[in-house]
XYZ file of C-alpha atoms in Angstrom:
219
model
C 137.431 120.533 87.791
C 135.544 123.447 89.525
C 135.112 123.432 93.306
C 136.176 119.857 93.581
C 132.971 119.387 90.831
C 133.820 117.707 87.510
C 132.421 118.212 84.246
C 130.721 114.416 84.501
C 129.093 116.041 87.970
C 127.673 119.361 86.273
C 126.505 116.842 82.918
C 124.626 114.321 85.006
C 122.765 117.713 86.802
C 121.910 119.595 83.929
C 120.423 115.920 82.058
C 118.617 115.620 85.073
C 116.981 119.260 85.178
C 116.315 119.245 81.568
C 114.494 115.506 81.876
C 112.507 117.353 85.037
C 111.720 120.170 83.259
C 110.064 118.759 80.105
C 108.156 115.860 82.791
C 106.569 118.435 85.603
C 105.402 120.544 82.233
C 103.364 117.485 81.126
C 102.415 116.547 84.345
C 101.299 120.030 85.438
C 99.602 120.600 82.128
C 97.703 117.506 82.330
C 96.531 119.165 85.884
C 95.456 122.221 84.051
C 94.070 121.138 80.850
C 91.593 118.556 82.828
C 90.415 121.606 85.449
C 90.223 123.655 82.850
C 87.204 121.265 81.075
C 86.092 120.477 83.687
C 84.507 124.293 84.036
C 87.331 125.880 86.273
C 88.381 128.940 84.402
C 91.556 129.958 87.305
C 94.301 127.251 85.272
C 93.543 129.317 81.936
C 93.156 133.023 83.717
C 96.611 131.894 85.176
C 97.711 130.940 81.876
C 98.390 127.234 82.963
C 96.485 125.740 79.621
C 100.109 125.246 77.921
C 102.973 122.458 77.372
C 105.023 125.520 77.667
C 107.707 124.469 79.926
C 108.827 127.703 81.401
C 105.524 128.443 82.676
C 105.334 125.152 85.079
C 108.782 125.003 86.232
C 109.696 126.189 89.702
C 112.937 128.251 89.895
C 114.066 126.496 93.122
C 111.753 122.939 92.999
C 112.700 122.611 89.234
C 116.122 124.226 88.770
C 118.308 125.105 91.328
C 117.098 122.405 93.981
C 118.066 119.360 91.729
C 121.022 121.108 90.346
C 122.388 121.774 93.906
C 121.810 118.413 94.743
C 123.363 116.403 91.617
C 126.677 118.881 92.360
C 126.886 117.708 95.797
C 125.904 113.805 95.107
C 122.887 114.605 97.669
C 119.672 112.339 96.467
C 118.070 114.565 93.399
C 114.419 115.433 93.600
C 112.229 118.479 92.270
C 109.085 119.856 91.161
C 107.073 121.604 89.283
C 105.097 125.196 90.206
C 101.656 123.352 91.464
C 98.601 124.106 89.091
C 96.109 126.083 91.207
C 92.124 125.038 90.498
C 89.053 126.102 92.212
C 86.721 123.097 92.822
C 83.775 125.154 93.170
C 83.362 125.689 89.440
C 83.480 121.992 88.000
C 80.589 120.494 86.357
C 77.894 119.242 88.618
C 77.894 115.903 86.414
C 80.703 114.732 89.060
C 80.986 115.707 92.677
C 83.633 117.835 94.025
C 85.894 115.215 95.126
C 85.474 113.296 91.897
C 86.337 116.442 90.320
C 89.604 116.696 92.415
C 90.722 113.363 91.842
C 90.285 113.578 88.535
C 92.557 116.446 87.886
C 95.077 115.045 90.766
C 94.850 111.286 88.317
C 95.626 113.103 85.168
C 99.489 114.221 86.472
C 100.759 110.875 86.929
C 99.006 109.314 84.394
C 100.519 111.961 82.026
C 104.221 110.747 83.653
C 102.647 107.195 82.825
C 102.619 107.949 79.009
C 105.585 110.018 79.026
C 107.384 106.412 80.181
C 105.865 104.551 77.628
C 106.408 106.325 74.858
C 109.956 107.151 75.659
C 110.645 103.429 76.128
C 108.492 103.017 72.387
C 111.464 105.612 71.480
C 114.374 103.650 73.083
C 113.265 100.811 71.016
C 112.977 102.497 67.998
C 116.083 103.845 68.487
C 117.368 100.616 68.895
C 115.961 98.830 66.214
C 117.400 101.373 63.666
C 120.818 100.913 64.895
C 120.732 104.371 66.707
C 123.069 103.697 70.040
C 124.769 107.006 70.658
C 125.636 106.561 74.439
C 124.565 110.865 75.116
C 121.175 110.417 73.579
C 120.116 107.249 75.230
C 120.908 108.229 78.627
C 118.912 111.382 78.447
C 116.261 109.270 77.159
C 116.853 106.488 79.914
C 117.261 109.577 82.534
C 113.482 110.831 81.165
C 112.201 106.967 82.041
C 113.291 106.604 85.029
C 112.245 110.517 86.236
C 108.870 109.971 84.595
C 108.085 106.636 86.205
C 109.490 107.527 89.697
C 107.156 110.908 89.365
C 104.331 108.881 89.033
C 105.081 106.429 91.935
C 105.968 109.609 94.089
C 102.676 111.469 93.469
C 100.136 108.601 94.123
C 101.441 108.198 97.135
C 98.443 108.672 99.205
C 99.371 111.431 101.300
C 98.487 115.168 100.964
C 99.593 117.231 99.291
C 100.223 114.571 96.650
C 97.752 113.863 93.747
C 97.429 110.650 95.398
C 96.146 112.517 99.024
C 93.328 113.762 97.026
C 92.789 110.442 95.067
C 92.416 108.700 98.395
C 90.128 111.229 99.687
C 87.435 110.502 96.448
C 87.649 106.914 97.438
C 86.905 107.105 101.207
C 83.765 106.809 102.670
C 81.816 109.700 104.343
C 82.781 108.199 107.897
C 86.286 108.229 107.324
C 86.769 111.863 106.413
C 88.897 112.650 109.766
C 91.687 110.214 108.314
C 91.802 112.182 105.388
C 92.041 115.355 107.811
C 95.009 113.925 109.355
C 96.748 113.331 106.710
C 96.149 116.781 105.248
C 97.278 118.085 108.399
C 100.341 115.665 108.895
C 100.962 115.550 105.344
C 104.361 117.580 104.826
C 106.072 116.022 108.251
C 105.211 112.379 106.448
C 106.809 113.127 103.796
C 109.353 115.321 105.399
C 110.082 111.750 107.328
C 110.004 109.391 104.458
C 112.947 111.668 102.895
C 115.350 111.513 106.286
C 114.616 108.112 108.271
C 117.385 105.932 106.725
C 116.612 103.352 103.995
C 112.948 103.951 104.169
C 112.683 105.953 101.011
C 115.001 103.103 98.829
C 112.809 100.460 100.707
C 109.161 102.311 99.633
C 110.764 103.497 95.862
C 111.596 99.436 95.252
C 108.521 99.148 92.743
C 110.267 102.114 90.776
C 113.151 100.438 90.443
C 111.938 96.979 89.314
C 109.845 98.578 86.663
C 112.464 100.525 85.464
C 114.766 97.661 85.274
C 111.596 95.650 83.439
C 111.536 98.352 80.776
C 114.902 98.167 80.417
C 115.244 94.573 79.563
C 112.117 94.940 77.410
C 113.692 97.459 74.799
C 117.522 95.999 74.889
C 119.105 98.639 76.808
């Protein structure tokens, strides 16, 4: 016991960081690698173009942030150094906003396969008679982050993937919506985090489809 922390405290923080780390690479390499063809040269000048995980993490989003917070039993969140891309130079085959939602898409749907082949793994795992308690709650831990990641970011709210999303799929007309929102963006969110119950109540999808993949491989 240091500072009132156990070891089970500092164990349950570090899973969590190392399940973060390996997700936001993914997700922010999926970001990069789809700017990148679509003609955008700044992810690869910035030397985004890699599963490398160092390179995407964010010293406070992605380490000491969600550390701090699984020591102190505060709700854990993160995320990963943001993959910059200049619109300007995607293919004319798709407009500008297609182009932007199509690099904001490929994030979560990387945290989308990420969850399904770590549940393919779980089974696996499973079926082979592998049930060390360590290794299947890091891999349970990865699920869970991977899925909720996904949720989180198609929310459509800026600066989310799903802000820009929602922007390709508005009309013309309704581009001062999208304007407040971009505007607004970080006191929504900065709301959704501190009114009361409001975060559990929106994340309830996350949690039934965690449970549902949990029933579906045995764990």
């Amino acid at each position: 016991m240091l500072l009132g922390l156990s070891a089970t405290d500092l164990r349950t923080a570090l899973i969590f960081v190392l399940c973060l780390v390996v997700a936001t690479a993914f997700h922010e390499f999926a970001h990069a690698i789809v700017a990148d063809r679509l003609g955008d040269p700044t992810p690869g000048r910035e030397g985004r173009v890699t599963l490398n995980p160092l390179v995407h993490a964010d010293p406070i989003g992605t380490l000491a942030l969600p550390v701090m917070a699984g020591l102190l039993h505060l709700p854990v969140f993160g995320w990963g150094r943001p993959v910059m891309t200049q619109p300007r130079y995607y293919t004319r085959r798709f407009s500008m906003r297609a182009g932007m939602a199509m690099v904001s898409y490929a994030g979560p749907l990387a945290n989308v396969l990420q969850a399904a082949v770590t549940l393919g793994v779980i089974k696996v795992l499973l079926l082979s008679g592998v049930t060390h308690p360590g290794l299947l709650e890091v891999l349970a831990t990865f699920f869970l982050l991977n899925v909720t990641l996904a949720f989180f970011n198609l929310l459509p709210i800026h600066p989310l993937d799903g802000g820009k999303i929602l922007a390709w799929m508005m009309p013309a007309r309704f581009d001062h919506i999208d304007d407040i929102l971009a505007r607004y963006g970080w006191t929504i969110l900065l709301a959704l985090m501190l009114i009361p119950g409001l975060l559990q109540t929106l994340f309830m999808p996350v949690r039934l489809v965690v449970d549902w993949g949990m029933r579906l491989v045995g764990l």
